[in-house]
């Protein structure tokens, strides 16, 4: 009995292997006619952050397989630096071909601004993964300042700490990345110069809470679930969520190596369709509890689901006595055109990178956006997926954006915006 | 200056692995090797030791913090982050697989760093092999222990001799397509509940 079943198993695996061989032997033969994906998978990176949910949900719910990519790997990266290094390597050299990534990073990598020896590696943004729900947190000792949306309330406390010989350290996750930019925007709006009045340090998202616990920093900006976990562990509090700085702001992107996108147009479309369907699922309020349970799992974030759930629903316990329900500041994955990569948004991120001297002042923002942003691929995939017309933006621009301090960004005129800002560090 | 005169800084939270790398570098003739186990206060260490090459675990979450420090601190004279050379993909892969990331100070020729990086990679790999073997040995020992206990339980409860008890577990493992240790564990667990 045992022998027979073992033999039949061997036979089956031999058959599978045989079929696999046929398939690889004729990649563009009989299979090309059906225009299926050129490959059966791709290696994608993610960081343990709630906005990686579309990739994790697509994997857990079998959506990659549904669109012909059963072998997609979603692998955890230690830091944004590691994500960058693995993207530079590419899947062919044991790295990754795409990732859940801070929207400015594909630009910084394409421009060679953050790569080894400044060698540019062409990247493409094929979708946005989410809007809103990052947070700026401060250590408990600053609760008495009453700091919230106005960072200016920290000014005195920071100055006092420096006068006493201390160093004021504020942490973000990658220079020029979204968290660095939110933190800088918030500080500068409050009259604190992020380059002169404080020291910025880089800490990978999953290490934030532990680092604040041992007093390595005074404040930080990072995505969820880490701000919520900080509150749940009683170590610090949320000064503001980033949706309060700019409601409906763009955040992470699905960034791919351009050579992979060009070599695999059908697989790119399949990947997009799987991720879009996952975003629609993730957006539904009915699915938030299940999603929190999935994300909390050991192999993904390894955190209690309660650290994820509250802010997924838009219920925010700031940890300083302020508790708000149904704020509308929950992370958006699909509604409000969350998945569509607006070119005007990428232009803002580049403008801010120019503002802080990460990119030269004469950067041709429009040209760079046109090179990296592939909203055209998003539209094609949306059409094939049958996305409702109302969910497909008419224009590549969401138009003029207004910030909490009244500043206005007109994507047609980034220079006017730059000129309107008091604190900056143009290179 | 031969490459043996280069000052090398090894940063590794794992003290055993760091020691193995240090030994390897010294055996290879490097005399200026400094080992630290934490990134905290690294700026001062760098200033004091003025390393030409820094070797750090790629998975070290503090790697990003250090890289940022390089961009800010002038005392470190802007070292360049590197994985040897893009064209030298075999080295890069080896380094990444081993989890090593090296940063060299500006102006240092790649050819001179490569032997050091190669050495670190070999030592990193040797260390993970050691760890794997140790883990395997440990679990084999655990397996043997639990199988012995299960055998004893079966002998007592079902009145079997040693050989018969072993054969029974082996047959069950085959039928259930499970490891013998798993079957033995369930016997032990069940016995704990029933007796």
Coordinates of C-alpha atoms in Angstrom, one line a residue, chain A residues 57-413:
Chain A
X57 CA -3.3 40.3 0.5
X58 CA -2.7 39.4 -3.2
X59 CA -0.4 36.7 -2.0
X60 CA -2.6 35.3 0.8
X61 CA -5.8 35.4 -1.3
X62 CA -4.3 33.7 -4.3
X63 CA -4.8 36.7 -6.5
X64 CA -1.3 36.5 -8.1
X65 CA -2.1 32.9 -9.1
X66 CA -5.6 34.0 -10.4
X67 CA -3.9 36.2 -12.9
X68 CA -1.3 33.7 -14.0
X69 CA 1.5 34.5 -11.6
X70 CA 1.4 31.6 -9.1
X71 CA 5.1 31.9 -8.2
X72 CA 5.2 35.6 -7.1
X73 CA 7.4 35.8 -3.9
X74 CA 6.7 38.6 -1.4
X75 CA 9.9 38.8 0.7
X76 CA 10.6 40.9 3.7
X77 CA 13.4 43.5 3.5
X78 CA 15.4 44.6 6.5
X79 CA 15.3 48.2 5.7
X80 CA 14.7 50.6 2.8
X81 CA 18.4 50.5 2.2
X82 CA 18.2 46.8 1.7
X83 CA 15.2 47.2 -0.6
X84 CA 17.3 49.6 -2.7
X85 CA 20.3 47.2 -2.8
X86 CA 18.2 44.2 -3.7
X87 CA 16.5 46.2 -6.5
X88 CA 19.8 47.3 -7.8
X89 CA 20.9 43.7 -7.9
X90 CA 17.7 42.6 -9.7
X91 CA 15.9 39.2 -9.6
X92 CA 18.5 37.7 -12.0
X93 CA 21.3 38.3 -9.4
X94 CA 19.4 37.0 -6.4
X95 CA 17.9 40.4 -5.6
X96 CA 14.3 41.5 -6.3
X97 CA 12.6 43.0 -9.4
X98 CA 10.0 45.1 -7.7
X99 CA 8.9 46.3 -4.3
X100 CA 6.5 48.1 -2.0
X101 CA 8.4 51.3 -1.9
X102 CA 8.4 54.9 -0.7
X103 CA 7.2 56.8 -3.8
X104 CA 10.4 59.0 -4.1
X105 CA 12.7 56.0 -4.0
X106 CA 12.3 54.8 -7.6
X107 CA 13.2 58.4 -8.6
X108 CA 16.2 58.6 -6.4
X109 CA 17.4 55.2 -7.7
X110 CA 16.7 56.1 -11.3
X111 CA 18.7 59.3 -10.9
X112 CA 21.5 57.4 -9.2
X113 CA 21.2 59.7 -6.2
X114 CA 21.2 56.9 -3.6
X115 CA 22.9 54.0 -5.4
X116 CA 26.5 52.7 -5.0
X117 CA 28.9 54.9 -6.9
X118 CA 25.9 56.9 -8.1
X119 CA 25.1 54.4 -10.9
X120 CA 21.5 55.0 -12.1
X121 CA 19.2 52.0 -12.2
X122 CA 16.0 52.7 -14.3
X123 CA 12.9 52.1 -12.3
X124 CA 9.2 52.4 -13.1
X125 CA 6.2 53.2 -10.9
X126 CA 3.3 51.2 -12.1
X127 CA 0.8 51.9 -9.3
X128 CA 0.3 53.7 -6.0
X129 CA -0.3 51.4 -3.1
X130 CA -2.1 53.8 -0.7
X131 CA -3.0 57.2 0.5
X132 CA -2.7 58.6 4.1
X133 CA -2.1 57.0 7.6
X134 CA 1.5 57.5 8.4
X135 CA 2.2 59.2 11.7
X136 CA 4.5 61.5 13.5
X137 CA 5.2 60.4 17.1
X138 CA 7.0 62.0 20.0
X139 CA 8.4 60.5 23.2
X140 CA 6.2 60.7 26.3
X141 CA 8.3 63.5 27.9
X142 CA 7.0 65.9 25.2
X143 CA 3.3 65.3 25.9
X144 CA 3.3 68.3 28.3
X145 CA 4.2 70.7 25.5
X146 CA 0.8 70.0 23.9
X147 CA 2.4 69.3 20.6
X148 CA 0.1 68.2 17.8
X149 CA -0.3 69.4 14.3
X150 CA 1.8 72.5 15.3
X151 CA 5.4 71.4 15.7
X152 CA 6.2 74.8 16.9
X153 CA 5.2 73.8 20.4
X154 CA 8.4 71.7 20.6
X155 CA 10.6 74.6 19.8
X156 CA 11.3 75.6 23.3
X157 CA 11.7 72.0 24.6
X158 CA 14.2 71.2 21.8
X159 CA 16.2 74.4 22.4
X160 CA 16.3 73.6 26.1
X161 CA 17.6 70.1 25.5
X162 CA 20.3 71.4 23.2
X163 CA 21.3 74.2 25.6
X164 CA 21.8 71.5 28.3
X165 CA 24.3 69.8 26.0
X166 CA 21.9 67.2 24.6
X167 CA 21.2 66.2 21.1
X168 CA 17.7 66.4 19.7
X169 CA 17.2 63.4 17.4
X170 CA 14.3 62.9 15.1
X171 CA 14.1 59.7 13.1
X172 CA 12.8 58.9 9.6
X173 CA 13.2 55.8 7.4
X174 CA 15.1 56.9 4.4
X175 CA 16.7 60.2 3.4
X176 CA 14.4 61.8 0.7
X177 CA 11.7 59.2 1.4
X178 CA 8.1 60.0 2.3
X179 CA 8.6 59.9 6.0
X180 CA 11.6 62.2 5.8
X181 CA 9.5 64.6 3.8
X182 CA 6.5 64.5 6.1
X183 CA 8.7 65.0 9.1
X184 CA 10.6 67.9 7.5
X185 CA 7.4 69.5 6.3
X186 CA 5.8 69.4 9.7
X187 CA 8.9 70.7 11.5
X188 CA 9.5 73.5 9.0
X189 CA 5.9 74.5 9.1
X190 CA 6.3 74.9 12.9
X191 CA 9.5 77.0 12.5
X192 CA 12.0 74.3 13.3
X193 CA 14.7 73.9 10.7
X194 CA 15.2 70.1 10.2
X195 CA 18.8 70.6 9.1
X196 CA 19.9 73.1 11.8
X197 CA 17.7 72.7 14.9
X198 CA 17.6 68.9 15.1
X199 CA 19.7 65.9 14.0
X200 CA 17.9 63.5 11.7
X201 CA 18.7 59.8 12.0
X202 CA 17.6 56.9 9.8
X203 CA 15.9 53.9 11.5
X204 CA 14.1 51.1 9.6
X205 CA 10.3 51.1 10.3
X206 CA 10.2 47.9 12.4
X207 CA 13.0 49.2 14.7
X208 CA 11.3 52.5 15.5
X209 CA 9.4 51.5 18.6
X210 CA 12.3 49.7 20.2
X211 CA 14.6 52.6 19.5
X212 CA 12.3 55.1 21.1
X213 CA 11.9 52.8 24.1
X214 CA 15.6 53.0 24.8
X215 CA 15.6 56.7 24.3
X216 CA 17.5 56.8 21.0
X217 CA 15.2 59.5 19.7
X218 CA 12.9 62.4 20.6
X219 CA 10.4 62.0 17.7
X220 CA 9.9 60.0 14.5
X221 CA 7.9 59.7 11.4
X222 CA 6.9 56.2 10.1
X223 CA 4.0 54.3 8.7
X224 CA 1.6 52.1 10.7
X225 CA 1.4 49.9 12.6
X226 CA 4.4 51.4 14.5
X227 CA 2.8 54.6 15.7
X228 CA -0.2 52.7 17.0
X229 CA 2.0 50.1 18.6
X230 CA 4.0 52.9 20.3
X231 CA 0.7 54.1 21.9
X232 CA -0.4 50.6 22.8
X233 CA 2.9 50.1 24.6
X234 CA 2.7 53.4 26.4
X235 CA 6.1 54.6 25.2
X236 CA 5.1 57.7 23.2
X237 CA 2.2 59.5 21.5
X238 CA 1.0 60.5 18.1
X239 CA 1.4 64.2 17.5
X240 CA -0.4 64.0 14.2
X241 CA -1.2 61.6 11.4
X242 CA 0.0 62.6 7.9
X243 CA -3.5 62.9 6.5
X244 CA -3.8 65.9 8.8
X245 CA -0.9 67.6 7.0
X246 CA -2.2 66.8 3.6
X247 CA -5.5 65.0 3.3
X248 CA -5.5 62.2 0.8
X249 CA -1.8 62.3 0.3
X250 CA 0.0 59.7 -1.8
X251 CA 2.4 57.4 0.0
X252 CA 3.9 54.0 -1.2
X253 CA 4.2 52.9 -4.7
X254 CA 4.6 49.6 -6.5
X255 CA 8.0 50.2 -8.1
X256 CA 9.6 47.8 -10.6
X257 CA 12.9 47.6 -12.4
X258 CA 12.2 49.1 -15.8
X259 CA 14.1 46.2 -17.6
X260 CA 11.7 43.7 -16.0
X261 CA 8.6 45.7 -17.0
X262 CA 9.9 46.0 -20.6
X263 CA 10.8 42.3 -20.9
X264 CA 7.5 41.2 -19.3
X265 CA 4.6 43.4 -20.5
X266 CA 2.0 40.7 -20.0
X267 CA 3.2 39.8 -16.6
X268 CA 3.3 43.4 -15.6
X269 CA -0.3 43.7 -16.5
X270 CA -1.2 40.5 -14.6
X271 CA 0.7 41.8 -11.6
X272 CA -1.2 45.1 -11.7
X273 CA -4.5 43.4 -12.0
X274 CA -3.8 41.2 -9.0
X275 CA -2.6 44.1 -6.9
X276 CA -5.6 46.3 -7.9
X277 CA -8.1 43.5 -7.0
X278 CA -6.2 43.2 -3.6
X279 CA -6.5 47.0 -3.1
X280 CA -10.2 46.8 -3.7
X281 CA -10.6 44.0 -1.2
X282 CA -8.3 45.9 1.3
X283 CA -10.4 49.0 1.0
X284 CA -13.7 47.5 2.1
X285 CA -14.5 48.2 5.8
X286 CA -15.9 44.7 6.0
X287 CA -12.5 43.2 5.5
X288 CA -10.4 45.2 8.0
X289 CA -10.5 42.7 10.8
X290 CA -9.5 39.8 8.6
X291 CA -6.7 42.0 7.1
X292 CA -5.4 43.0 10.5
X293 CA -5.3 39.3 11.4
X294 CA -3.4 38.5 8.2
X295 CA -0.9 41.3 8.6
X296 CA -0.3 40.5 12.2
X297 CA 0.8 36.9 11.4
X298 CA 4.3 35.8 12.3
X299 CA 5.6 35.6 8.8
X300 CA 4.4 39.1 7.9
X301 CA 4.6 41.7 10.7
X302 CA 4.5 39.5 13.8
X303 CA 2.5 42.0 15.8
X304 CA -0.8 41.8 17.7
X305 CA -3.6 42.5 15.2
X306 CA -4.9 45.3 17.6
X307 CA -1.8 47.3 16.7
X308 CA -3.0 47.4 13.1
X309 CA -6.7 47.5 13.3
X310 CA -7.7 50.9 14.9
X311 CA -6.1 53.1 12.3
X312 CA -7.1 50.8 9.5
X313 CA -10.6 51.8 10.4
X314 CA -9.8 55.5 10.9
X315 CA -10.2 55.3 14.7
X316 CA -7.2 57.0 16.2
X317 CA -6.0 56.8 19.8
X318 CA -3.3 59.5 19.8
X319 CA -2.0 58.3 23.2
X320 CA -2.1 61.7 24.8
X321 CA -5.7 61.7 25.8
X322 CA -7.0 62.6 22.3
X323 CA -9.2 59.8 20.8
X324 CA -11.1 60.2 17.6
X325 CA -13.4 57.9 15.7
X326 CA -14.3 57.8 12.0
X327 CA -11.8 60.5 11.2
X328 CA -11.7 59.6 7.5
X329 CA -7.9 59.5 7.9
X330 CA -7.7 55.8 7.5
X331 CA -5.4 54.3 4.9
X332 CA -7.0 54.3 1.5
X333 CA -6.1 51.5 -0.8
X334 CA -8.6 52.0 -3.6
X335 CA -11.2 54.7 -3.1
X336 CA -10.3 58.3 -4.0
X337 CA -8.2 57.0 -6.9
X338 CA -5.7 55.7 -4.3
X339 CA -4.2 53.1 -6.7
X340 CA -3.7 55.4 -9.6
X341 CA -0.2 57.0 -9.7
X342 CA -0.9 60.7 -10.4
X343 CA 2.1 62.3 -12.1
X344 CA 1.3 65.5 -10.2
X345 CA 1.9 63.7 -6.9
X346 CA 5.3 62.4 -8.0
X347 CA 6.1 66.0 -9.0
X348 CA 5.5 67.1 -5.4
X349 CA 7.8 64.5 -4.0
X350 CA 10.6 65.5 -6.4
X351 CA 10.0 69.2 -5.6
X352 CA 10.4 68.4 -1.9
X353 CA 13.6 66.5 -2.7
X354 CA 14.9 69.6 -4.4
X355 CA 13.7 71.7 -1.5
X356 CA 16.0 69.8 0.9
X357 CA 18.9 69.5 -1.4
X358 CA 18.7 65.8 -2.1
X359 CA 18.3 66.6 -5.7
X360 CA 19.9 69.5 -7.6
X361 CA 17.9 72.7 -7.9
X362 CA 17.9 72.5 -11.7
X363 CA 16.3 69.0 -11.8
X364 CA 14.0 68.6 -14.7
X365 CA 11.0 67.4 -12.7
X366 CA 8.6 66.9 -15.6
X367 CA 11.1 64.9 -17.6
X368 CA 12.0 62.7 -14.7
X369 CA 8.3 62.1 -13.8
X370 CA 7.6 61.2 -17.4
X371 CA 10.4 58.7 -17.4
X372 CA 9.6 56.8 -14.2
X373 CA 5.8 57.2 -13.9
X374 CA 4.0 54.6 -16.0
X375 CA 0.4 55.5 -15.3
X376 CA -0.3 54.4 -18.9
X377 CA 0.3 50.8 -17.8
X378 CA -2.1 51.3 -14.9
X379 CA -4.8 52.5 -17.3
X380 CA -4.4 49.5 -19.6
X381 CA -4.6 47.0 -16.7
X382 CA -7.6 48.9 -15.2
X383 CA -9.4 48.6 -18.6
X384 CA -8.8 44.9 -18.8
X385 CA -9.9 44.4 -15.2
X386 CA -13.1 46.2 -16.0
X387 CA -12.6 49.0 -13.5
X388 CA -15.6 51.4 -13.4
X389 CA -15.0 54.7 -15.3
X390 CA -15.5 56.7 -12.2
X391 CA -12.5 55.0 -10.6
X392 CA -10.2 55.9 -13.5
X393 CA -9.0 59.6 -13.4
X394 CA -9.5 61.7 -16.5
X395 CA -6.1 63.5 -16.1
X396 CA -2.6 62.6 -15.0
X397 CA -2.9 65.5 -12.5
X398 CA -5.1 65.7 -9.4
X399 CA -4.7 69.4 -9.7
X400 CA -3.7 72.0 -7.1
X401 CA -3.0 70.6 -3.6
X402 CA -3.4 72.5 -0.4
X403 CA -1.6 71.8 2.9
X404 CA -2.6 72.2 6.5
X405 CA -0.6 75.4 6.8
X406 CA -2.2 77.0 3.8
X407 CA 0.7 76.4 1.4
X408 CA -0.4 75.6 -2.2
X409 CA 1.3 73.3 -4.6
X410 CA 0.4 73.8 -8.2
X411 CA 2.0 70.9 -10.2
X412 CA 2.3 73.2 -13.2
X413 CA 4.4 75.6 -11.2

